[in-house]
Amino acid sequence: MTYLVYDGSWNGLMTAVFEYYEYKLCDVSILAEKSFQPSLLGNEKTVITDINKASRVLASLSKKLSSNGFGKLFPVFLSEQHGIEDQLLNFIKLVFSSDKSPEQAYGNTCVLTIDKVAKMVHREKHRMEAFIRFQQLADGLYYAHISPDFNVLPLIAKHFKNRYADQQWLIYDLKRKYGIYYDLSDVQEVTLDISESPTEGSIFHEDEVLYQTLWKDYFQSVNIKPRKNSKLHIRHVPKRYWKYLTEKLPA
Amino acid sequence: MSERIREKLQILADAAKYDVSCASSGSTRKNHNKGLGDTGNGICHTYTEDGRCVSLLKILLTNFCIYDCAYCVTRKSNDIKRAAFTVQEVVDLTINFYRRNYIEGLFLSSGIFKDADYTMERLVQVAKKLRTEHKFNGYIHLKSIPGASNEIMHEAGLYADRLSVNIEIPTENGLKLLAPEKNRKDMIMPMNYLKDEIIRLNDEKKSLKKTPLFAPAGQSTQMIIGAGAETDKDIMYTSAAFYRNFNLKRVYYSGYVPISNDKRLPALGSQVPTVRENRLYQTDWLMRFYGFKVFELLNDKNPHLDLDIDPKLGWALRNLSVFPIDINKADLQLILRVPGIGVQSAQKIVAARKFQKLNWEQLKKIGIAISRAKYFIVCSSRDFERRDLSETKIKQFILAESKSKYLKSSSQQISLF
């Protein structure tokens, strides 16, 4: 068994895939630095991220796959699931060894796994597009923090950029300790030194409390009591997200 | 100031909540002007404790109303608090909720004050102000007020993404009984005008480079279920006719929530018919996405849907001669008719079988409900249902295995008799 140890980046992973073919390796496992523990049982080979190699892999994948099929690979990587690198490698091997794209061969476990993980990540992306709640700060910036199950910030940037083109905003991932910031022209990745949400009233815009109150009122008013269905409610809005939802916070 | 606006919002949101439409999808409005907002496939930003999606700020402009429809909480004779928003108040609420990512846009309805045109004009003013003064590209759903003139409806179409008139009562006789001041013709008038305008402007699009967006998300309507004596057949035939004649995007079904002591209606405290409502939605889906014709599901012999099984299973049991079908050969249209197989699974099956024949294990992984489908299909396996089972037997087996969320409540309902 050869362990290909990469730096944890997408381009790093694609470099590892390139080197799998370049050095005609077999029986490999790809691991990110942070999850690799040296063992006596196999060889370790460090992969140095090389943009050229990575883009060659991506270019040939995009030729082989439909845009829909190709578009699933990066989200699958962002799932950060244990062993996802090997799943991706298996799928890529299958793609390169098939005449026509195997992306719809759902009878094949490896294809179905990629499809399922992609769907899982997509669902979380969509949840963040729904559940993010901005708070307006005194200087006008709209701020929100989240801790999504998967690393979806790279996937939601475009949605929020299109939607809030005329307001400055910052979405911060507390779990992964980085955020995305929009300055009215571009979205950039930022890291800040915040561990907790800003809580002091003074840092908020003067209207912020009023609109939060109105939103909470609204949420209560639209409920139809004779139709109460807590099970359905929780299925749609799982409890782990409540801490970020204005309407779910105590009045 | 803030106390007054809080009270208004509580009154006018409460009054709008019986309108079940929540869609924010189907529009093509994009943020081209570096303004605020963008529309897409629709997002449910939260869900109420009754499990319904909250996508839009859904409010009435006012709950003052000159009509006295028995089923409506805002009826003139009802002794409730009345309030009215100003145009600016609605605009401010919409913009500020939208900027905080609470909503996809605005759903604005209204009680009818003075007359139809006057009311419709106010609704249009809100939409116009949002679009022109605030460069708002979020979703706007406006009510078409029955009897409003074509000129005003035209303007509404220019600013709104979707428009809707609720026909509320599925039959004209029911309407006469519960809302004698209203008539179906007035409701249909704006719907008809908008349909023709949408078609006309779509045709123009083919010859002209730039045509304005006109109600890009089309029209919808709503019917109240269980307020009158209509059968499921009455309801779904009306629904099918509206889909056909007015190109509607959606028909919503709203189980009647008792709000009055009126003798013509179910008494206060009676149960909301949520299971029946669900079966009607399933029928609606079968018509729109599964290629079923309404008369296959409901007809003079079967004027009501089964409450204990879904309408697709009901159809399959009445048509056992069609089955079993071979998953590895049958047309997509036929696979869609198998109980336990949804649209996505059906499409996956048809794509996947080009690579290899599918067996039970693979079908299960693809996501079909084997417990129901197994009576109706064969696949690449020598293992399949060989017994010649009757309709009742299959139904029994499926119900015994089913963990349906409705089973408990429907068996309670049955044991009453």
XYZ file of C-alpha atoms in Angstrom, chain A residues 107-223:
117
model
C -25.997 0.195 -10.814
C -22.306 0.697 -9.948
C -21.674 1.354 -6.241
C -18.811 3.734 -6.877
C -20.950 5.898 -9.182
C -23.853 5.853 -6.766
C -21.623 6.888 -3.844
C -20.368 9.958 -5.706
C -23.937 10.801 -6.669
C -25.167 10.460 -3.077
C -22.377 12.470 -1.478
C -22.817 15.191 -4.103
C -26.496 15.322 -3.244
C -25.747 15.521 0.489
C -23.396 18.452 -0.014
C -25.839 20.129 -2.342
C -28.547 19.833 0.288
C -26.314 21.507 2.858
C -25.422 24.248 0.379
C -29.110 24.837 -0.199
C -29.791 24.881 3.544
C -27.182 27.566 4.028
C -28.756 29.638 1.267
C -31.999 29.337 3.226
C -30.869 29.514 6.854
C -28.207 32.198 6.826
C -29.507 35.201 8.756
C -27.690 38.484 8.324
C -27.498 41.060 11.094
C -26.775 44.610 10.106
C -23.861 46.134 12.018
C -23.532 49.798 12.889
C -21.179 50.442 9.956
C -23.720 48.953 7.531
C -22.054 45.551 7.012
C -24.415 42.555 6.954
C -22.867 39.792 9.037
C -23.793 36.128 9.470
C -22.028 33.138 10.958
C -22.642 29.462 10.373
C -21.086 26.070 11.070
C -22.265 23.870 8.214
C -21.860 20.100 8.164
C -19.722 20.389 5.038
C -17.344 23.037 3.764
C -19.888 24.794 1.557
C -18.691 28.427 1.622
C -16.968 28.064 -1.783
C -20.278 26.837 -3.207
C -22.542 29.590 -1.868
C -20.406 32.651 -2.669
C -21.906 33.148 -6.117
C -25.489 32.906 -4.883
C -24.991 35.610 -2.270
C -22.942 37.789 -4.595
C -25.733 37.822 -7.186
C -28.447 38.330 -4.636
C -26.896 41.016 -2.474
C -24.978 42.882 -5.144
C -25.617 46.252 -3.505
C -24.758 45.485 0.123
C -21.511 44.569 1.882
C -21.705 41.225 3.596
C -19.588 38.723 5.478
C -20.419 35.064 6.070
C -18.171 33.347 8.608
C -17.745 29.610 9.121
C -17.083 29.192 12.852
C -16.162 25.531 12.497
C -13.552 25.993 9.776
C -12.486 29.440 10.956
C -12.708 31.360 7.712
C -15.256 33.496 5.979
C -16.230 35.069 2.690
C -16.508 38.827 2.398
C -18.136 40.836 -0.376
C -16.946 44.414 -0.828
C -19.482 45.469 -3.513
C -17.291 44.195 -6.327
C -15.670 40.874 -5.394
C -15.909 38.028 -2.904
C -12.723 37.187 -0.993
C -11.802 34.610 1.587
C -10.968 36.129 4.956
C -9.827 34.852 8.322
C -10.714 36.778 11.435
C -10.032 36.397 15.069
C -13.572 35.858 16.275
C -14.569 32.894 18.316
C -18.034 34.025 19.250
C -20.702 36.126 17.678
C -20.759 39.833 18.359
C -23.251 40.193 21.176
C -23.092 43.749 22.409
C -26.054 45.802 21.309
C -23.959 48.820 20.428
C -22.243 47.216 17.476
C -25.551 46.683 15.661
C -27.284 49.101 13.368
C -30.037 51.058 15.119
C -32.798 49.282 13.125
C -31.478 45.749 13.664
C -33.394 44.904 16.819
C -36.683 46.182 15.375
C -36.449 44.002 12.275
C -35.461 40.940 14.268
C -38.497 41.497 16.485
C -40.777 41.981 13.495
C -39.464 38.789 11.920
C -40.076 36.819 15.108
C -43.591 38.279 15.327
C -44.221 37.358 11.721
C -43.031 33.803 12.261
C -45.481 33.384 15.134
C -48.368 35.026 13.282
C -48.270 32.797 10.209
C -48.479 29.586 12.220
